[in-house]
mmCIF file of C-alpha atoms in Angstrom:
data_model
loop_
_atom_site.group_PDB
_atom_site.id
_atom_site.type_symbol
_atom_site.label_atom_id
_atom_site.label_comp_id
_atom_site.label_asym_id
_atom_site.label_seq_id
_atom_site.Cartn_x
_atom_site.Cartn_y
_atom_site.Cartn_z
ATOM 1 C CA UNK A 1 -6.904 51.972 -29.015
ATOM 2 C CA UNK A 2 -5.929 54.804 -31.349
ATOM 3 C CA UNK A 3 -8.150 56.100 -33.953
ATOM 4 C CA UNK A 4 -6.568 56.476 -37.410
ATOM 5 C CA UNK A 5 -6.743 60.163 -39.178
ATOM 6 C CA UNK A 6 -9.674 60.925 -40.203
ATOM 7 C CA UNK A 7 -10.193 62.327 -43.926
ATOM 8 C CA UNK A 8 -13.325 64.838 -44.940
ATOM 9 C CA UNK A 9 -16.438 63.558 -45.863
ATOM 10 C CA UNK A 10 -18.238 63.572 -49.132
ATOM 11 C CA UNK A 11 -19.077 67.344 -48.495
ATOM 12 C CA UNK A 12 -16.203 68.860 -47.678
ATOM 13 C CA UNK A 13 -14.479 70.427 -50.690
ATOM 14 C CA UNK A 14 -11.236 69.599 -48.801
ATOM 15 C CA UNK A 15 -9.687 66.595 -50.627
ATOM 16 C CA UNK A 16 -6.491 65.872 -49.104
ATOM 17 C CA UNK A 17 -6.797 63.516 -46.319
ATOM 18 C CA UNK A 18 -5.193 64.545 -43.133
ATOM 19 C CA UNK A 19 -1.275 63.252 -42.514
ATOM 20 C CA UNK A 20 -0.924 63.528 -39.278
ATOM 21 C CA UNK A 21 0.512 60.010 -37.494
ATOM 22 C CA UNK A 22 -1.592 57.963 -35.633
ATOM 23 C CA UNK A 23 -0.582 58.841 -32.268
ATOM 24 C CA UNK A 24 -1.543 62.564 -33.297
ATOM 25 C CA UNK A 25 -4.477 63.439 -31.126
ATOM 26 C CA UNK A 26 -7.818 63.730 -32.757
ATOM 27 C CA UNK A 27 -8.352 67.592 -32.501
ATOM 28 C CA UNK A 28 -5.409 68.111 -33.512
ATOM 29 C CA UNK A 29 -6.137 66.125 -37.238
ATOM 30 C CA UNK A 30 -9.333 68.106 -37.071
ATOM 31 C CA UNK A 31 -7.427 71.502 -36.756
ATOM 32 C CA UNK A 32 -4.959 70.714 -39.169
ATOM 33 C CA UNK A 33 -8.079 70.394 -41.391
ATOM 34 C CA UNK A 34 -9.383 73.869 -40.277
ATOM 35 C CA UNK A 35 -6.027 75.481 -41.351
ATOM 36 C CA UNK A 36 -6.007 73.452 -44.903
ATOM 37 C CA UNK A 37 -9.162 75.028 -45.710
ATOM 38 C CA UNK A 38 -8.438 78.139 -44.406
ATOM 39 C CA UNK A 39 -5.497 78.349 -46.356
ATOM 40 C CA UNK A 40 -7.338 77.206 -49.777
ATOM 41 C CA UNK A 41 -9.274 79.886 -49.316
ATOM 42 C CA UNK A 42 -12.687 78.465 -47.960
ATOM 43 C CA UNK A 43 -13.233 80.703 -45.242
ATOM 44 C CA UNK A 44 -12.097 84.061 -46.060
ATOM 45 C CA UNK A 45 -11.035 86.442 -43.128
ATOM 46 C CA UNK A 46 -13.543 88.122 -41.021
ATOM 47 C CA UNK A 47 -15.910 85.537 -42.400
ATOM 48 C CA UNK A 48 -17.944 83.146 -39.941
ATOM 49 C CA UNK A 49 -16.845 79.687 -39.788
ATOM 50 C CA UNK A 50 -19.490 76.722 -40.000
ATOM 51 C CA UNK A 51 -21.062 76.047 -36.364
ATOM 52 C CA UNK A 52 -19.439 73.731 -34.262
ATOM 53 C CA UNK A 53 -22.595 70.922 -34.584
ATOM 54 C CA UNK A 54 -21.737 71.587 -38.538
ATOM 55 C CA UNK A 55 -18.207 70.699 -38.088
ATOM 56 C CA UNK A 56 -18.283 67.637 -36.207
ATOM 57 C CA UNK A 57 -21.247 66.552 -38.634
ATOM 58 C CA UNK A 58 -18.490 67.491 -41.358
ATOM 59 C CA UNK A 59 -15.425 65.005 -39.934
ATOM 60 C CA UNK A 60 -17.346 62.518 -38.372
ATOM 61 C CA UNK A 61 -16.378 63.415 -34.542
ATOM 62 C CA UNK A 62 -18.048 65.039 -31.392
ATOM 63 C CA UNK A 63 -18.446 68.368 -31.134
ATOM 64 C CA UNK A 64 -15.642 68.395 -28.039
ATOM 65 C CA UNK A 65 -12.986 67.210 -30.576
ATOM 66 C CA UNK A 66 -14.143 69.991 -32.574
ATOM 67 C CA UNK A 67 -14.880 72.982 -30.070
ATOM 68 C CA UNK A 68 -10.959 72.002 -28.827
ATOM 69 C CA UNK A 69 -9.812 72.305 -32.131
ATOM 70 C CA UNK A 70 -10.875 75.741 -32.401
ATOM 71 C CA UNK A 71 -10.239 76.744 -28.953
ATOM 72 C CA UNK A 72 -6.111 76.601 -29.942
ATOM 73 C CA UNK A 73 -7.297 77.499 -33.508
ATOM 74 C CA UNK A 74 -8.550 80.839 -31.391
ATOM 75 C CA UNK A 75 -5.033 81.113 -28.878
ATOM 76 C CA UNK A 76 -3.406 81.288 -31.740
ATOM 77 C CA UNK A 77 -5.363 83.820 -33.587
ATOM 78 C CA UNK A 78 -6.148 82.119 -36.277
ATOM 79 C CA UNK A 79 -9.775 82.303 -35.249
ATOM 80 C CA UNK A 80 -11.775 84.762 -33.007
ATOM 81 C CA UNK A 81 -15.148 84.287 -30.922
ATOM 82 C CA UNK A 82 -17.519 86.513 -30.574
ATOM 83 C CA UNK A 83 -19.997 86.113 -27.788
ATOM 84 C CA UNK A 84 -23.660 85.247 -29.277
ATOM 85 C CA UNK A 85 -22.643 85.670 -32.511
ATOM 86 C CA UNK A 86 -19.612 82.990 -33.187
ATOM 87 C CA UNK A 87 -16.770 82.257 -34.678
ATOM 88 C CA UNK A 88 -14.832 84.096 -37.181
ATOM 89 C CA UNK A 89 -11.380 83.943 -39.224
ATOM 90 C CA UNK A 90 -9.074 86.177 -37.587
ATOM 91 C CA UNK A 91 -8.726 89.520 -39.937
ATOM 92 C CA UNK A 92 -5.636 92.021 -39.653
ATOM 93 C CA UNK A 93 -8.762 94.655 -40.823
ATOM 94 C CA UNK A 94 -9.491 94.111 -36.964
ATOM 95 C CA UNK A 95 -8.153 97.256 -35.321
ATOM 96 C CA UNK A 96 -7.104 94.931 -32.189
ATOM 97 C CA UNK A 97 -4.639 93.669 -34.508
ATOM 98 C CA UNK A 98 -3.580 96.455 -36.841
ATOM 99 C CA UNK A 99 -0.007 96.148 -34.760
ATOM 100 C CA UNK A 100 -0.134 93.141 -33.764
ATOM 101 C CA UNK A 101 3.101 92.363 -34.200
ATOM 102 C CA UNK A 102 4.812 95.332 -33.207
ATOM 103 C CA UNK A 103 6.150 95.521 -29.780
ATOM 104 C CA UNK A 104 6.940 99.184 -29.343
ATOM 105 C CA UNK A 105 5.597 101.175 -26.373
ATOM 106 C CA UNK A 106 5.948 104.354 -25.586
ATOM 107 C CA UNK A 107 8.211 105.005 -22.354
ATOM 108 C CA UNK A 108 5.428 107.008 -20.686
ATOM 109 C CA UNK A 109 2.551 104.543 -21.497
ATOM 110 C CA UNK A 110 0.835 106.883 -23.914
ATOM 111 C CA UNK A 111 -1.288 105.844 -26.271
ATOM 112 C CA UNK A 112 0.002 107.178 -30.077
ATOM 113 C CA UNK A 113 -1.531 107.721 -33.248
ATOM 114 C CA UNK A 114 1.145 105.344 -35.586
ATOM 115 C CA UNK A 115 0.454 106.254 -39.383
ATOM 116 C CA UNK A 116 2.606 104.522 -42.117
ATOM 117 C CA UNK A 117 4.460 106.573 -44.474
ATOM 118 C CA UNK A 118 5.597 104.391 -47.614
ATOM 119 C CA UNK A 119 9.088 105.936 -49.166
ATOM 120 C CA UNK A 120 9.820 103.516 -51.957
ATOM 121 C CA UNK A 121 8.560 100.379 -54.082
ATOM 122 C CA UNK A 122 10.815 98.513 -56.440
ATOM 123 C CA UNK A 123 11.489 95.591 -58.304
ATOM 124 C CA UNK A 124 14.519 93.495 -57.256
ATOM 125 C CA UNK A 125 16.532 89.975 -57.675
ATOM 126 C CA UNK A 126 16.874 88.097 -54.645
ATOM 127 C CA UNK A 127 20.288 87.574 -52.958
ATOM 128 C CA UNK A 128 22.172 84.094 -51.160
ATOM 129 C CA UNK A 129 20.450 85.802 -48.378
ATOM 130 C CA UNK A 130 17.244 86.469 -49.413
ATOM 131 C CA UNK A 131 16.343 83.423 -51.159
ATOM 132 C CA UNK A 132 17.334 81.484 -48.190
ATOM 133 C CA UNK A 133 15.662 83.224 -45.584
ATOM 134 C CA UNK A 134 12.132 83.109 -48.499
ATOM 135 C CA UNK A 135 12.885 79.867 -49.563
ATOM 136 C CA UNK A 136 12.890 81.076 -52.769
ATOM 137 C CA UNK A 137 15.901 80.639 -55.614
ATOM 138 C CA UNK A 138 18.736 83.461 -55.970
ATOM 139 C CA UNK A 139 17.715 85.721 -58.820
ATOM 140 C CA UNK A 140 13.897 85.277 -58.226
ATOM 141 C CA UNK A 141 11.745 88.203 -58.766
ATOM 142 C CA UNK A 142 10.988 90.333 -55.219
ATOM 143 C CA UNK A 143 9.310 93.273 -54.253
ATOM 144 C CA UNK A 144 11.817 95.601 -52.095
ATOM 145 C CA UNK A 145 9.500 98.816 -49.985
ATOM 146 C CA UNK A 146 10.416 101.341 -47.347
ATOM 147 C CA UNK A 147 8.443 102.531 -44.928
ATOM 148 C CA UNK A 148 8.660 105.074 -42.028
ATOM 149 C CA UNK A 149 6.260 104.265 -39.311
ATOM 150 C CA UNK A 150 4.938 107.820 -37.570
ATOM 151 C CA UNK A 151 3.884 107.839 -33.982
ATOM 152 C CA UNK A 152 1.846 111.236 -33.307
ATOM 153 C CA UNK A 153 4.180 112.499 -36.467
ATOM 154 C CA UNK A 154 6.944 111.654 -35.213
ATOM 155 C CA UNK A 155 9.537 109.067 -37.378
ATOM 156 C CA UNK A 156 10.044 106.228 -34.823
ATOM 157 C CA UNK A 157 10.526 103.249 -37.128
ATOM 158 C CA UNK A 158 12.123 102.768 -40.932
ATOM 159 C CA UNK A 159 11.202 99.505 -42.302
ATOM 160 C CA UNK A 160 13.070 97.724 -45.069
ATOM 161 C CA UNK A 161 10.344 94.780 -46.432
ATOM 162 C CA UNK A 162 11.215 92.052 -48.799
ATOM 163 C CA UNK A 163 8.342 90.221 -50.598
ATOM 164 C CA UNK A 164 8.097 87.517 -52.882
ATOM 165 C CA UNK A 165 7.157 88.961 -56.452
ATOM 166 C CA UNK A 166 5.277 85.613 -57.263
ATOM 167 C CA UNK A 167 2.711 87.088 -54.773
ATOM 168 C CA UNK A 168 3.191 90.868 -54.671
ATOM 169 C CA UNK A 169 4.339 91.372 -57.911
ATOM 170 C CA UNK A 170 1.602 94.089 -58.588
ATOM 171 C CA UNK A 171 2.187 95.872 -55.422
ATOM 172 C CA UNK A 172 3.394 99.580 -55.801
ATOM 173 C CA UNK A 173 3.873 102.645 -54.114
ATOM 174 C CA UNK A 174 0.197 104.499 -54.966
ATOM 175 C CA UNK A 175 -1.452 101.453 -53.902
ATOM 176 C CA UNK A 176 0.469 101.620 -50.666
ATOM 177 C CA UNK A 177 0.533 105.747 -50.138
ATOM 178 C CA UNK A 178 -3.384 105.584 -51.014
ATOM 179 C CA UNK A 179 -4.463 102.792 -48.032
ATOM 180 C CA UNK A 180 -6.173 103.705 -45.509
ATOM 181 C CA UNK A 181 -5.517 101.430 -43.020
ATOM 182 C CA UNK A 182 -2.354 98.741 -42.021
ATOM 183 C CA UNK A 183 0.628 97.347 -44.330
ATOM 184 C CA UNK A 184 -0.887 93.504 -43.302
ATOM 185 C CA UNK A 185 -4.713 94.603 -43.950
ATOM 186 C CA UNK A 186 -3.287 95.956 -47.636
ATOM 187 C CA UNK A 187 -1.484 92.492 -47.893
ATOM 188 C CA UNK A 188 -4.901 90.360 -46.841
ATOM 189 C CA UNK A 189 -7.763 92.555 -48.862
ATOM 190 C CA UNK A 190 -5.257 93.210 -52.264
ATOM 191 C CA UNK A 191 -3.248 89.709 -52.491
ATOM 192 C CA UNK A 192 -5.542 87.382 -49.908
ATOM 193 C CA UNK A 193 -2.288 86.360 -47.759
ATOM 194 C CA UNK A 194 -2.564 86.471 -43.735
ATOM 195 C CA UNK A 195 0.008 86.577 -41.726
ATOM 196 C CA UNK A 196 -0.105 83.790 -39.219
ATOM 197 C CA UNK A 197 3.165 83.824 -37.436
ATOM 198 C CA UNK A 198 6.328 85.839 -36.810
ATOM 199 C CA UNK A 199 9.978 85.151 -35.747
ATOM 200 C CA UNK A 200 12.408 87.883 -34.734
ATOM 201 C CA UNK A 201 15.837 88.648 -33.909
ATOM 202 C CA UNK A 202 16.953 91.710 -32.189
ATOM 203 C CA UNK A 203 20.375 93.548 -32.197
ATOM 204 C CA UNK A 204 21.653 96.945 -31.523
ATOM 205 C CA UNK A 205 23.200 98.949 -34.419
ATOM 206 C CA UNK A 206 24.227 102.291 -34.859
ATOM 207 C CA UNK A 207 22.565 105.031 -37.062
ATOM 208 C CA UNK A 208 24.367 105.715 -40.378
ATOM 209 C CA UNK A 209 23.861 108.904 -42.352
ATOM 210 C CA UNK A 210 20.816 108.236 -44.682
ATOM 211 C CA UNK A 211 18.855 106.201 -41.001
ATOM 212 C CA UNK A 212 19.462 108.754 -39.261
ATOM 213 C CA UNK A 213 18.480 111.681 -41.381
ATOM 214 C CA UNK A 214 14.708 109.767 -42.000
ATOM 215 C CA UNK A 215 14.260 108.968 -38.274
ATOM 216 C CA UNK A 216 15.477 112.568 -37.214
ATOM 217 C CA UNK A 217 18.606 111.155 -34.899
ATOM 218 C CA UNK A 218 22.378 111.900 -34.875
ATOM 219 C CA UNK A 219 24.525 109.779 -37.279
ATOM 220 C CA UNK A 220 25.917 107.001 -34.800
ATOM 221 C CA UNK A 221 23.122 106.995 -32.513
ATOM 222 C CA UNK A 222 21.985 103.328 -31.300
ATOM 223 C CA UNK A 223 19.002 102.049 -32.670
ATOM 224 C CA UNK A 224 17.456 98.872 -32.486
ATOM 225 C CA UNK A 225 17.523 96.465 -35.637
ATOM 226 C CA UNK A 226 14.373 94.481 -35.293
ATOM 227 C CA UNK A 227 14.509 91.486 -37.813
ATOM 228 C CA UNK A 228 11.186 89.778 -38.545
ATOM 229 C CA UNK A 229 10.247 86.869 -40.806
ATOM 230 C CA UNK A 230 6.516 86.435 -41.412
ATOM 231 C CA UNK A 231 4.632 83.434 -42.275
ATOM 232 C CA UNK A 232 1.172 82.908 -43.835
ATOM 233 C CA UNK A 233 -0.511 79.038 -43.953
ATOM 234 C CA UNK A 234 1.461 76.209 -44.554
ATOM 235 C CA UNK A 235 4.548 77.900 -42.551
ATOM 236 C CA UNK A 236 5.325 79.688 -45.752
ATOM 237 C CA UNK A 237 7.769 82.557 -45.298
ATOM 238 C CA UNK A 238 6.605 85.556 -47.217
ATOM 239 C CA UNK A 239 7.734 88.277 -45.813
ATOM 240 C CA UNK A 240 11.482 89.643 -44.663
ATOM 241 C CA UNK A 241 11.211 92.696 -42.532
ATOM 242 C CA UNK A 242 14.257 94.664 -41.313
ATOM 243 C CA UNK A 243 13.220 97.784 -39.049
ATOM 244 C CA UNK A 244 15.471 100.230 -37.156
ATOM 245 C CA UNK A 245 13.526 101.469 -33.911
ATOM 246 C CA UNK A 246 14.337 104.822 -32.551
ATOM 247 C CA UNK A 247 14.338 103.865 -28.694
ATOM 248 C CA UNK A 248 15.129 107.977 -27.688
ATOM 249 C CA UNK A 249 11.294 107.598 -26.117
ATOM 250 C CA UNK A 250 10.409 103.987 -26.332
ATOM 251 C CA UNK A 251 10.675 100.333 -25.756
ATOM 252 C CA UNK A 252 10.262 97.228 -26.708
ATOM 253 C CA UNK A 253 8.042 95.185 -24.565
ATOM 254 C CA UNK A 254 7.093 91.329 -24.552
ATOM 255 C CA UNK A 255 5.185 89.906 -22.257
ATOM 256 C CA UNK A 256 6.187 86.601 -21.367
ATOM 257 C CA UNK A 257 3.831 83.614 -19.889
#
């Protein structure tokens, strides 16, 4: 017989029961609950989450259901263990995930020193385009930077990002030329949004004047256009990235399972 969702007990400060059908299986109503309170802020990243016993005393179900939960909680990197000492929210502020979603390598295996180099910050209005690809309305406010990514000093990647000024309204171009460590870890410490999830689409396009010029190649040269949208919780879009890789020395690599 199938159980029916559960909703959070008395304790929880969670109050939105859990609408997942029926035929949803159990750990995955108790996840979904995991990500609604990570997203409302109740766990902040690189915080430890409750202990398993706690959880299943929490929602009312063994603490299988719950360790499951958080073992795809964990594949997916919303959550990270730590052997003896438990388990945390996933932070970009972890250098295993400063470039986490960049796929670059070099061709000779290398290991590089990449250092972001912020060229611009500005205020914008957001075109058909933009507003449908952030779900947001055409004319609404947006944050437009450019960014050259360095590898050993070298300009490999220029970076076009489009946020949502309802979230990054306050974000300028000291704040970013003063941080000390990645673009996401300035986006999670300064306006509390994690990136959760990517989606990209890759094309090759040639090098106009002003690329080419920043990233040190000859005007026509093929480059890669590398464009990324980037959720946070609740499958909210909030970022649109358009990057043009410089493949002279490098590659992009996915590994596929």
């Amino acid at each position: 017989m199938s159980r029916p969702p559960l909703k959070p007990s008395n304790r929880t400060p969670i109050r939105q029961a859990a609408v997942s059908p029926t035929f949803s299986p159990l750990y995955r109503q108790i996840k979904e609950l995991m990500v609604r309170a990570l997203g409302a802020g109740e766990w902040a990243p690189g915080a430890a989450i409750p202990s398993e016993s706690e959880l299943a005393v929490r929602f009312g179900v063994s603490q299988g259901t719950v360790r499951k939960a958080i073992d795809e909680m964990a594949a997916e990197n919303l959550l990270v263990r730590r052997q003896g000492k438990g388990t945390f929210v996933a932070s970009h502020n972890d250098p295993r995930s400063f470039y986490r979603f960049l796929r670059l390598t070099p061709d000779d295996g290398a290991v590089r020193q990449a250092r972001s180099e912020p060229l611009s910050c500005r205020n914008a209005a957001a075109t058909d385009t933009v507003a449908r690809v952030l779900r947001l309305q055409v004319g609404d406010p947006v944050v437009v930077l450019e960014r050259l990514l360095r590898f050993d000093g070298d300009p490999v990647v220029l970076d076009e990002i489009i946020l949502p000024a309802d979230i990054f309204g306050t974000l300028t171009l000291d704040m970013l030329k003063h941080a000390d460590r990645s673009l996401y870890s300035v986006f999670e410490s300064q306006f509390a949004v994690r990136m959760i999830r990517a989606e990209e689409r890759l094309r090759a396009v040639a090098a106009d004047v002003q690329v080419a010029s920043l990233l040190g190649v000859a005007e026509g040269d093929p480059l890669l256009l590398v464009e990324r949208v980037t959720y946070t919780y609740g499958d909210r879009p909030v970022e649109w990235r358009r990057g043009r890789y410089a493949t002279g020395h490098y590659h992009y690599f996915n590994e596929l399972s």
